[in-house]
mmCIF file of C-alpha atoms in Angstrom:
data_model
loop_
_atom_site.group_PDB
_atom_site.id
_atom_site.type_symbol
_atom_site.label_atom_id
_atom_site.label_comp_id
_atom_site.label_asym_id
_atom_site.label_seq_id
_atom_site.Cartn_x
_atom_site.Cartn_y
_atom_site.Cartn_z
ATOM 1 C CA MET A 10 19.910 -51.881 -166.642
ATOM 2 C CA SER A 11 19.870 -50.679 -163.091
ATOM 3 C CA ASP A 12 20.638 -47.160 -164.360
ATOM 4 C CA ALA A 13 17.809 -47.262 -166.844
ATOM 5 C CA ALA A 14 15.455 -48.447 -164.087
ATOM 6 C CA ALA A 15 16.672 -45.785 -161.691
ATOM 7 C CA SER A 16 16.199 -42.722 -163.827
ATOM 8 C CA PRO A 17 12.392 -42.819 -164.192
ATOM 9 C CA ALA A 18 12.202 -43.197 -160.416
ATOM 10 C CA VAL A 19 14.478 -40.191 -159.937
ATOM 11 C CA ALA A 20 12.410 -38.159 -162.394
ATOM 12 C CA GLU A 21 9.282 -39.199 -160.526
ATOM 13 C CA ASP A 22 10.759 -38.103 -157.208
ATOM 14 C CA GLU A 23 11.772 -34.765 -158.687
ATOM 15 C CA ALA A 24 8.291 -34.203 -160.069
ATOM 16 C CA ALA A 25 6.817 -35.034 -156.677
ATOM 17 C CA LEU A 26 9.165 -32.671 -154.871
ATOM 18 C CA ALA A 27 8.148 -29.875 -157.251
ATOM 19 C CA THR A 28 4.415 -30.113 -156.483
ATOM 20 C CA PRO A 29 2.934 -27.135 -154.635
ATOM 21 C CA PHE A 30 1.931 -29.326 -151.712
ATOM 22 C CA VAL A 31 5.394 -30.777 -151.124
ATOM 23 C CA LYS A 32 6.967 -27.350 -151.531
ATOM 24 C CA CYS A 33 4.618 -26.080 -148.873
ATOM 25 C CA LEU A 34 5.610 -28.929 -146.563
ATOM 26 C CA VAL A 35 9.305 -28.262 -147.139
ATOM 27 C CA ARG A 36 8.853 -24.567 -146.430
ATOM 28 C CA LEU A 37 7.116 -25.417 -143.195
ATOM 29 C CA ILE A 38 9.870 -27.749 -142.084
ATOM 30 C CA ARG A 39 12.606 -25.298 -143.025
ATOM 31 C CA ALA A 40 10.836 -22.635 -140.975
ATOM 32 C CA GLN A 41 11.554 -24.734 -137.887
ATOM 33 C CA ASP A 42 15.270 -24.810 -138.583
ATOM 34 C CA SER A 43 16.166 -21.997 -136.175
ATOM 35 C CA TYR A 44 19.884 -22.749 -136.212
ATOM 36 C CA GLY A 45 20.293 -23.144 -139.949
ATOM 37 C CA SER A 46 21.607 -26.669 -139.521
ATOM 38 C CA TRP A 47 19.498 -27.986 -142.418
ATOM 39 C CA GLU A 48 20.504 -25.216 -144.817
ATOM 40 C CA GLY A 49 22.729 -27.425 -146.949
ATOM 41 C CA LYS A 50 20.281 -30.310 -146.947
ATOM 42 C CA PRO A 51 18.355 -30.989 -150.150
ATOM 43 C CA ASP A 52 14.549 -31.215 -149.882
ATOM 44 C CA ALA A 53 14.530 -34.951 -150.510
ATOM 45 C CA GLU A 54 16.750 -35.503 -147.487
ATOM 46 C CA LEU A 55 14.593 -33.275 -145.288
ATOM 47 C CA LEU A 56 11.566 -35.369 -146.173
ATOM 48 C CA ALA A 57 13.370 -38.701 -146.051
ATOM 49 C CA ASP A 58 11.663 -39.824 -142.832
ATOM 50 C CA PHE A 59 8.255 -39.387 -144.432
ATOM 51 C CA ILE A 60 9.113 -42.259 -146.742
ATOM 52 C CA ILE A 61 8.559 -45.730 -145.357
ATOM 53 C CA THR A 62 8.747 -48.819 -147.522
ATOM 54 C CA ARG A 63 6.303 -51.665 -147.078
ATOM 55 C CA GLN A 64 8.870 -53.770 -145.277
ATOM 56 C CA GLN A 65 9.773 -50.923 -142.921
ATOM 57 C CA ARG A 66 6.106 -50.286 -142.311
ATOM 58 C CA ARG A 67 5.438 -53.844 -141.315
ATOM 59 C CA ALA A 68 8.385 -53.775 -138.916
ATOM 60 C CA ILE A 69 7.037 -50.818 -136.888
ATOM 61 C CA PRO A 70 5.218 -52.068 -133.804
ATOM 62 C CA ILE A 71 1.791 -50.599 -133.160
ATOM 63 C CA ILE A 72 1.922 -51.141 -129.413
ATOM 64 C CA GLY A 73 2.596 -48.296 -127.021
ATOM 65 C CA ASP A 74 2.321 -44.592 -127.716
ATOM 66 C CA PRO A 75 3.261 -43.413 -131.210
ATOM 67 C CA ASP A 76 6.804 -42.130 -131.484
ATOM 68 C CA PRO A 77 7.092 -38.343 -130.906
ATOM 69 C CA ASP A 78 8.927 -37.994 -134.248
ATOM 70 C CA VAL A 79 6.014 -39.634 -136.040
ATOM 71 C CA LEU A 80 3.602 -37.282 -134.303
ATOM 72 C CA TRP A 81 5.740 -34.356 -135.381
ATOM 73 C CA ARG A 82 5.672 -35.541 -139.010
ATOM 74 C CA LEU A 83 1.917 -36.089 -138.818
ATOM 75 C CA ASP A 84 1.517 -32.581 -137.484
ATOM 76 C CA MET A 85 3.750 -31.118 -140.230
ATOM 77 C CA PHE A 86 1.850 -33.004 -142.918
ATOM 78 C CA TYR A 87 -1.569 -31.771 -141.823
ATOM 79 C CA THR A 88 -0.349 -28.255 -141.106
ATOM 80 C CA ALA A 89 1.010 -28.194 -144.667
ATOM 81 C CA VAL A 90 -2.415 -29.308 -145.914
ATOM 82 C CA GLY A 91 -3.968 -26.383 -144.032
ATOM 83 C CA LEU A 92 -1.401 -23.944 -145.418
ATOM 84 C CA ALA A 93 -1.891 -25.172 -148.972
ATOM 85 C CA ILE A 94 -5.662 -24.770 -148.596
ATOM 86 C CA GLU A 95 -5.084 -21.214 -147.407
ATOM 87 C CA GLU A 96 -2.714 -20.451 -150.280
ATOM 88 C CA ARG A 97 -5.199 -21.600 -152.870
ATOM 89 C CA SER A 98 -8.474 -20.375 -151.392
ATOM 90 C CA GLY A 99 -7.417 -17.377 -149.348
ATOM 91 C CA LEU A 100 -9.376 -18.827 -146.433
ATOM 92 C CA MET A 101 -7.899 -19.873 -143.107
ATOM 93 C CA ALA A 102 -8.572 -23.565 -142.651
ATOM 94 C CA SER A 103 -7.929 -24.172 -138.999
ATOM 95 C CA PRO A 104 -6.984 -27.770 -138.229
ATOM 96 C CA MET A 105 -7.947 -29.670 -135.111
ATOM 97 C CA MET A 106 -6.566 -33.070 -134.285
ATOM 98 C CA GLU A 107 -7.668 -35.602 -131.734
ATOM 99 C CA MET A 108 -5.827 -38.808 -131.127
ATOM 100 C CA SER A 109 -5.990 -41.728 -128.774
ATOM 101 C CA HIS A 110 -2.898 -43.367 -127.368
ATOM 102 C CA GLU A 111 -3.608 -46.314 -129.611
ATOM 103 C CA GLY A 112 -2.875 -44.219 -132.688
ATOM 104 C CA PHE A 113 -6.442 -43.735 -133.830
ATOM 105 C CA GLY A 114 -7.894 -40.343 -134.264
ATOM 106 C CA ARG A 115 -9.432 -37.689 -136.382
ATOM 107 C CA VAL A 116 -8.306 -34.547 -138.054
ATOM 108 C CA LEU A 117 -10.761 -31.821 -138.913
ATOM 109 C CA PHE A 118 -10.311 -28.627 -140.909
ATOM 110 C CA THR A 119 -12.970 -25.983 -140.638
ATOM 111 C CA SER A 120 -13.400 -22.648 -142.295
ATOM 112 C CA GLY A 121 -16.269 -20.475 -141.123
ATOM 113 C CA ARG A 122 -19.249 -22.761 -140.683
ATOM 114 C CA LEU A 123 -17.954 -25.352 -143.120
ATOM 115 C CA VAL A 124 -16.177 -28.603 -142.354
ATOM 116 C CA VAL A 125 -13.667 -28.347 -145.144
ATOM 117 C CA LEU A 126 -11.985 -31.666 -144.479
ATOM 118 C CA SER A 127 -12.536 -34.502 -142.053
ATOM 119 C CA LYS A 128 -10.287 -37.501 -141.964
ATOM 120 C CA THR A 129 -10.003 -40.509 -139.727
ATOM 121 C CA LEU A 130 -6.473 -41.356 -138.673
ATOM 122 C CA ARG A 131 -5.474 -44.970 -138.300
ATOM 123 C CA ASP A 132 -2.187 -46.667 -137.554
ATOM 124 C CA VAL A 133 -0.541 -43.393 -136.702
ATOM 125 C CA HIS A 134 2.479 -45.343 -135.484
ATOM 126 C CA ARG A 135 3.166 -46.211 -139.091
ATOM 127 C CA PHE A 136 2.475 -42.822 -140.643
ATOM 128 C CA GLY A 137 4.480 -42.503 -143.826
ATOM 129 C CA PHE A 138 4.371 -42.921 -147.579
ATOM 130 C CA GLU A 139 5.982 -45.459 -149.860
ATOM 131 C CA THR A 140 7.406 -42.893 -152.263
ATOM 132 C CA TYR A 141 7.670 -39.125 -152.622
ATOM 133 C CA ARG A 142 5.049 -39.398 -155.314
ATOM 134 C CA LYS A 143 2.598 -41.011 -152.911
ATOM 135 C CA LEU A 144 3.335 -38.310 -150.343
ATOM 136 C CA ALA A 145 2.657 -35.605 -152.935
ATOM 137 C CA GLU A 146 -0.512 -37.324 -154.147
ATOM 138 C CA ALA A 147 -1.920 -37.838 -150.673
ATOM 139 C CA GLY A 148 -1.390 -34.203 -149.687
ATOM 140 C CA THR A 149 -2.612 -32.827 -152.988
ATOM 141 C CA LYS A 150 -5.755 -34.960 -152.835
ATOM 142 C CA LEU A 151 -6.650 -33.642 -149.388
ATOM 143 C CA VAL A 152 -6.116 -30.063 -150.549
ATOM 144 C CA ASP A 153 -8.202 -30.668 -153.687
ATOM 145 C CA ASP A 154 -11.037 -32.198 -151.669
ATOM 146 C CA ALA A 155 -11.018 -29.241 -149.311
ATOM 147 C CA LEU A 156 -11.092 -26.783 -152.205
ATOM 148 C CA ALA A 157 -13.975 -28.624 -153.810
ATOM 149 C CA ALA A 158 -15.921 -28.306 -150.557
ATOM 150 C CA ILE A 159 -15.134 -24.596 -150.333
ATOM 151 C CA GLU A 160 -16.244 -24.078 -153.927
ATOM 152 C CA ALA A 161 -19.461 -25.989 -153.301
ATOM 153 C CA TYR A 162 -20.342 -23.901 -150.230
ATOM 154 C CA PRO A 163 -18.535 -20.584 -150.623
ATOM 155 C CA ASP A 164 -20.835 -18.580 -148.348
ATOM 156 C CA LEU A 165 -20.630 -21.071 -145.529
ATOM 157 C CA ALA A 166 -16.857 -21.174 -145.684
ATOM 158 C CA ARG A 167 -16.887 -17.410 -145.190
ATOM 159 C CA ALA A 168 -19.611 -17.419 -142.527
ATOM 160 C CA MET B 20 -36.821 -12.357 -93.606
ATOM 161 C CA SER B 21 -34.059 -14.781 -94.471
ATOM 162 C CA ASP B 22 -36.692 -17.430 -95.190
ATOM 163 C CA ALA B 23 -38.608 -15.134 -97.488
ATOM 164 C CA ALA B 24 -35.390 -14.287 -99.339
ATOM 165 C CA ALA B 25 -34.393 -17.931 -99.631
ATOM 166 C CA SER B 26 -37.512 -19.307 -101.240
ATOM 167 C CA PRO B 27 -37.345 -17.485 -104.616
ATOM 168 C CA ALA B 28 -33.744 -18.640 -104.915
ATOM 169 C CA VAL B 29 -34.787 -22.210 -104.141
ATOM 170 C CA ALA B 30 -37.587 -22.017 -106.696
ATOM 171 C CA GLU B 31 -35.114 -20.652 -109.238
ATOM 172 C CA ASP B 32 -32.709 -23.516 -108.555
ATOM 173 C CA GLU B 33 -35.508 -26.044 -108.913
ATOM 174 C CA ALA B 34 -36.576 -24.549 -112.221
ATOM 175 C CA ALA B 35 -32.978 -24.659 -113.441
ATOM 176 C CA LEU B 36 -32.564 -28.288 -112.396
ATOM 177 C CA ALA B 37 -35.740 -29.189 -114.309
ATOM 178 C CA THR B 38 -34.499 -27.807 -117.659
ATOM 179 C CA PRO B 39 -33.836 -30.414 -120.363
ATOM 180 C CA PHE B 40 -30.167 -29.425 -120.560
ATOM 181 C CA VAL B 41 -29.479 -29.856 -116.856
ATOM 182 C CA LYS B 42 -31.414 -33.132 -116.816
ATOM 183 C CA CYS B 43 -29.214 -34.307 -119.640
ATOM 184 C CA LEU B 44 -26.091 -33.333 -117.701
ATOM 185 C CA VAL B 45 -27.323 -35.115 -114.583
ATOM 186 C CA ARG B 46 -28.105 -38.262 -116.562
ATOM 187 C CA LEU B 47 -24.624 -38.201 -118.009
ATOM 188 C CA ILE B 48 -22.994 -37.862 -114.602
ATOM 189 C CA ARG B 49 -25.172 -40.565 -113.062
ATOM 190 C CA ALA B 50 -24.158 -42.892 -115.893
ATOM 191 C CA GLN B 51 -20.608 -42.724 -114.564
ATOM 192 C CA ASP B 52 -21.632 -43.853 -111.122
ATOM 193 C CA SER B 53 -20.677 -47.516 -111.611
ATOM 194 C CA TYR B 54 -20.866 -48.382 -107.926
ATOM 195 C CA GLY B 55 -24.134 -46.654 -107.161
ATOM 196 C CA SER B 56 -22.497 -44.476 -104.542
ATOM 197 C CA TRP B 57 -24.359 -41.379 -105.716
ATOM 198 C CA GLU B 58 -27.750 -43.054 -105.819
ATOM 199 C CA GLY B 59 -29.091 -41.276 -102.753
ATOM 200 C CA LYS B 60 -27.658 -37.916 -103.773
ATOM 201 C CA PRO B 61 -30.052 -35.262 -105.050
ATOM 202 C CA ASP B 62 -29.257 -33.663 -108.432
ATOM 203 C CA ALA B 63 -28.309 -30.337 -106.855
ATOM 204 C CA GLU B 64 -25.627 -32.035 -104.811
ATOM 205 C CA LEU B 65 -24.250 -33.897 -107.839
ATOM 206 C CA LEU B 66 -23.858 -30.605 -109.656
ATOM 207 C CA ALA B 67 -22.629 -28.641 -106.644
ATOM 208 C CA ASP B 68 -19.059 -28.373 -107.947
ATOM 209 C CA PHE B 69 -20.279 -26.698 -111.147
ATOM 210 C CA ILE B 70 -21.332 -23.737 -109.021
ATOM 211 C CA ILE B 71 -18.629 -21.239 -108.194
ATOM 212 C CA THR B 72 -19.357 -17.886 -106.614
ATOM 213 C CA ARG B 73 -17.522 -14.769 -107.707
ATOM 214 C CA GLN B 74 -15.345 -14.814 -104.610
ATOM 215 C CA GLN B 75 -14.463 -18.477 -105.115
ATOM 216 C CA ARG B 76 -13.734 -17.785 -108.765
ATOM 217 C CA ARG B 77 -11.308 -15.039 -107.962
ATOM 218 C CA ALA B 78 -9.511 -17.240 -105.451
ATOM 219 C CA ILE B 79 -8.710 -19.955 -108.023
ATOM 220 C CA PRO B 80 -5.180 -19.495 -109.360
ATOM 221 C CA ILE B 81 -4.761 -19.611 -113.119
ATOM 222 C CA ILE B 82 -1.175 -20.748 -113.029
ATOM 223 C CA GLY B 83 -0.220 -24.337 -113.736
ATOM 224 C CA ASP B 84 -2.308 -26.973 -115.450
ATOM 225 C CA PRO B 85 -6.060 -26.857 -114.871
ATOM 226 C CA ASP B 86 -7.244 -29.216 -112.152
ATOM 227 C CA PRO B 87 -8.278 -32.662 -113.496
ATOM 228 C CA ASP B 88 -11.653 -32.317 -111.749
ATOM 229 C CA VAL B 89 -12.282 -29.066 -113.604
ATOM 230 C CA LEU B 90 -11.377 -30.745 -116.884
ATOM 231 C CA TRP B 91 -13.776 -33.558 -116.070
ATOM 232 C CA ARG B 92 -16.588 -31.068 -115.422
ATOM 233 C CA LEU B 93 -15.769 -29.191 -118.618
ATOM 234 C CA ASP B 94 -15.903 -32.456 -120.514
ATOM 235 C CA MET B 95 -19.231 -33.414 -118.911
ATOM 236 C CA PHE B 96 -20.704 -30.003 -119.692
ATOM 237 C CA TYR B 97 -19.809 -30.101 -123.386
ATOM 238 C CA THR B 98 -20.699 -33.756 -123.747
ATOM 239 C CA ALA B 99 -24.118 -32.876 -122.310
ATOM 240 C CA VAL B 100 -24.405 -30.082 -124.889
ATOM 241 C CA GLY B 101 -23.692 -32.633 -127.616
ATOM 242 C CA LEU B 102 -26.212 -35.097 -126.207
ATOM 243 C CA ALA B 103 -28.898 -32.434 -125.917
ATOM 244 C CA ILE B 104 -28.277 -31.402 -129.543
ATOM 245 C CA GLU B 105 -28.674 -35.027 -130.556
ATOM 246 C CA GLU B 106 -31.874 -35.427 -128.529
ATOM 247 C CA ARG B 107 -33.481 -32.434 -130.146
ATOM 248 C CA SER B 108 -32.230 -32.727 -133.733
ATOM 249 C CA GLY B 109 -31.705 -36.446 -134.144
ATOM 250 C CA LEU B 110 -28.242 -35.673 -135.509
ATOM 251 C CA MET B 111 -24.973 -36.764 -133.942
ATOM 252 C CA ALA B 112 -23.018 -33.657 -133.069
ATOM 253 C CA SER B 113 -19.521 -34.916 -132.458
ATOM 254 C CA PRO B 114 -17.499 -32.678 -130.170
ATOM 255 C CA MET B 115 -13.802 -32.027 -130.454
ATOM 256 C CA MET B 116 -11.848 -30.141 -127.850
ATOM 257 C CA GLU B 117 -8.405 -28.672 -127.971
ATOM 258 C CA MET B 118 -6.755 -27.035 -125.025
ATOM 259 C CA SER B 119 -3.430 -25.551 -124.115
ATOM 260 C CA HIS B 120 -1.878 -26.026 -120.713
ATOM 261 C CA GLU B 121 -2.644 -22.399 -119.989
ATOM 262 C CA GLY B 122 -6.349 -23.136 -120.001
ATOM 263 C CA PHE B 123 -7.162 -21.644 -123.387
ATOM 264 C CA GLY B 124 -8.749 -23.655 -126.092
ATOM 265 C CA ARG B 125 -11.568 -24.340 -128.422
ATOM 266 C CA VAL B 126 -14.478 -26.673 -128.596
ATOM 267 C CA LEU B 127 -16.055 -27.566 -131.890
ATOM 268 C CA PHE B 128 -19.206 -29.546 -132.675
ATOM 269 C CA THR B 129 -19.707 -30.755 -136.197
ATOM 270 C CA SER B 130 -22.498 -32.630 -137.869
ATOM 271 C CA GLY B 131 -21.961 -33.741 -141.444
ATOM 272 C CA ARG B 132 -20.296 -30.853 -143.230
ATOM 273 C CA LEU B 133 -21.624 -28.250 -140.817
ATOM 274 C CA VAL B 134 -19.838 -26.623 -137.913
ATOM 275 C CA VAL B 135 -22.772 -26.693 -135.569
ATOM 276 C CA LEU B 136 -21.040 -24.920 -132.722
ATOM 277 C CA SER B 137 -17.638 -23.387 -132.193
ATOM 278 C CA LYS B 138 -16.620 -21.868 -128.914
ATOM 279 C CA THR B 139 -13.406 -20.433 -127.576
ATOM 280 C CA LEU B 140 -12.533 -21.591 -124.089
ATOM 281 C CA ARG B 141 -10.855 -19.182 -121.712
ATOM 282 C CA ASP B 142 -9.882 -19.422 -118.064
ATOM 283 C CA VAL B 143 -10.621 -23.107 -117.976
ATOM 284 C CA HIS B 144 -9.092 -23.219 -114.503
ATOM 285 C CA ARG B 145 -12.103 -21.281 -113.287
ATOM 286 C CA PHE B 146 -14.788 -23.142 -115.219
ATOM 287 C CA GLY B 147 -18.024 -22.898 -113.318
ATOM 288 C CA PHE B 148 -21.275 -20.979 -113.014
ATOM 289 C CA GLU B 149 -22.526 -18.591 -110.373
ATOM 290 C CA THR B 150 -25.897 -20.266 -109.960
ATOM 291 C CA TYR B 151 -27.785 -23.323 -111.240
ATOM 292 C CA ARG B 152 -29.802 -20.929 -113.339
ATOM 293 C CA LYS B 153 -26.678 -19.627 -115.060
ATOM 294 C CA LEU B 154 -25.512 -23.182 -115.661
ATOM 295 C CA ALA B 155 -28.862 -24.059 -117.223
ATOM 296 C CA GLU B 156 -28.922 -20.900 -119.318
ATOM 297 C CA ALA B 157 -25.383 -21.339 -120.640
ATOM 298 C CA GLY B 158 -25.989 -24.937 -121.706
ATOM 299 C CA THR B 159 -29.405 -24.217 -123.160
ATOM 300 C CA LYS B 160 -28.052 -21.273 -125.157
ATOM 301 C CA LEU B 161 -25.338 -23.409 -126.742
ATOM 302 C CA VAL B 162 -27.887 -26.078 -127.649
ATOM 303 C CA ASP B 163 -30.262 -23.456 -129.084
ATOM 304 C CA ASP B 164 -27.482 -21.892 -131.171
ATOM 305 C CA ALA B 165 -26.518 -25.297 -132.527
ATOM 306 C CA LEU B 166 -30.118 -26.094 -133.410
ATOM 307 C CA ALA B 167 -30.510 -22.763 -135.179
ATOM 308 C CA ALA B 168 -27.457 -23.598 -137.291
ATOM 309 C CA ILE B 169 -28.823 -27.049 -138.106
ATOM 310 C CA GLU B 170 -32.179 -25.555 -139.096
ATOM 311 C CA ALA B 171 -30.458 -22.957 -141.277
ATOM 312 C CA TYR B 172 -28.407 -25.579 -143.145
ATOM 313 C CA PRO B 173 -30.289 -28.852 -142.819
ATOM 314 C CA ASP B 174 -28.748 -30.500 -145.896
ATOM 315 C CA LEU B 175 -25.224 -29.710 -144.866
ATOM 316 C CA ALA B 176 -25.756 -31.058 -141.381
ATOM 317 C CA ARG B 177 -26.827 -34.322 -142.991
ATOM 318 C CA ALA B 178 -24.074 -34.318 -145.650
#
C-alpha cells in the first residue's frame, strides 16, 4: 500500500520538475556551481531546500532577520521568473526587490513602461513550497500573469 | 559691484525655493524635525547640504560606501518627487530604489500598471546640485515627466 501511494507522488514530482519554469530555476542554480560540486546531484536534490512541509513551516521562527539561505532561494526563485518571462516573450523583465528586516516586501518586474508583475512578499522567513508541484505552479502562474500583461499592453512593454 | 552681482543670484534662489517641488521637499524635511530644532531655520539653510559646487563635487571621493547623509538626501529628494507627483495627479506613485555599494543604482516609480518614472542613479556619492535653481529644475523635470506619462496612459496608471 505504501508503494501504491508513493508512486503517484513520485510521478507528480517528476512532472513538476519537467515544467519549463522549474527547468529554468534548475539551470540558474547550476550556473552558480563554479566548482562542479553539484554535477552529480539530481535536480530534485538541488531544489530540496525549496520544499518545506507545513510542520517545518510552522517551526521556523519569524523573529530576527530572514536567513541568508532563504534570501538566496527567494532571489533564485524570482530571478527564474524573470528569465522564464524573457524566454517566452523575448522581453527583458527586470526585477526589483525591496524588503524590510521583518520579512515583508515587494517584488516588481518591469518591461519598458509596463509593470509586468507586482507581488507583495510576506513571511519571507518561511519562503518555501509544500511540494515540487506547488513550486512549479507558483512560478508558472507568475510567468503566465506577466505574459498576459505583456500581451494586453504590447506597445507599452516595448516602450 | 559685488552687491549688484549678488542680487540676481539671491532672486534666483528665492524663485527656486518658491517652486512647488522645493516646497514639497522642505515640507518633507521639516516633518522629520521631531524636536523642533529646525523651527527657526530658513528653508535655504535646511537645504544647504543639497548644494554642492563643482569644486566640492570633485573633492568627494567615490570609493567606499556612499555617506549615510548623502543617502538620506537622495531618499528625501526622490520621496519629494513621489509626493509632488501625488499632489498633482492624485495618484500614489510608489518609489522603489535599488543601489549597489559602488553608488550605482536605479529608482523606479510605479502607479498601477504604469512605470511612471525610471531613472538610473550614478555617482551617488556626489549627489547634489550646483544651485537651488538646479535642484528645483531637476525635481520639477522628473515630476513633469511622470505627469506626462500618467496623462499618456491614464487607464494604466489607475489599473
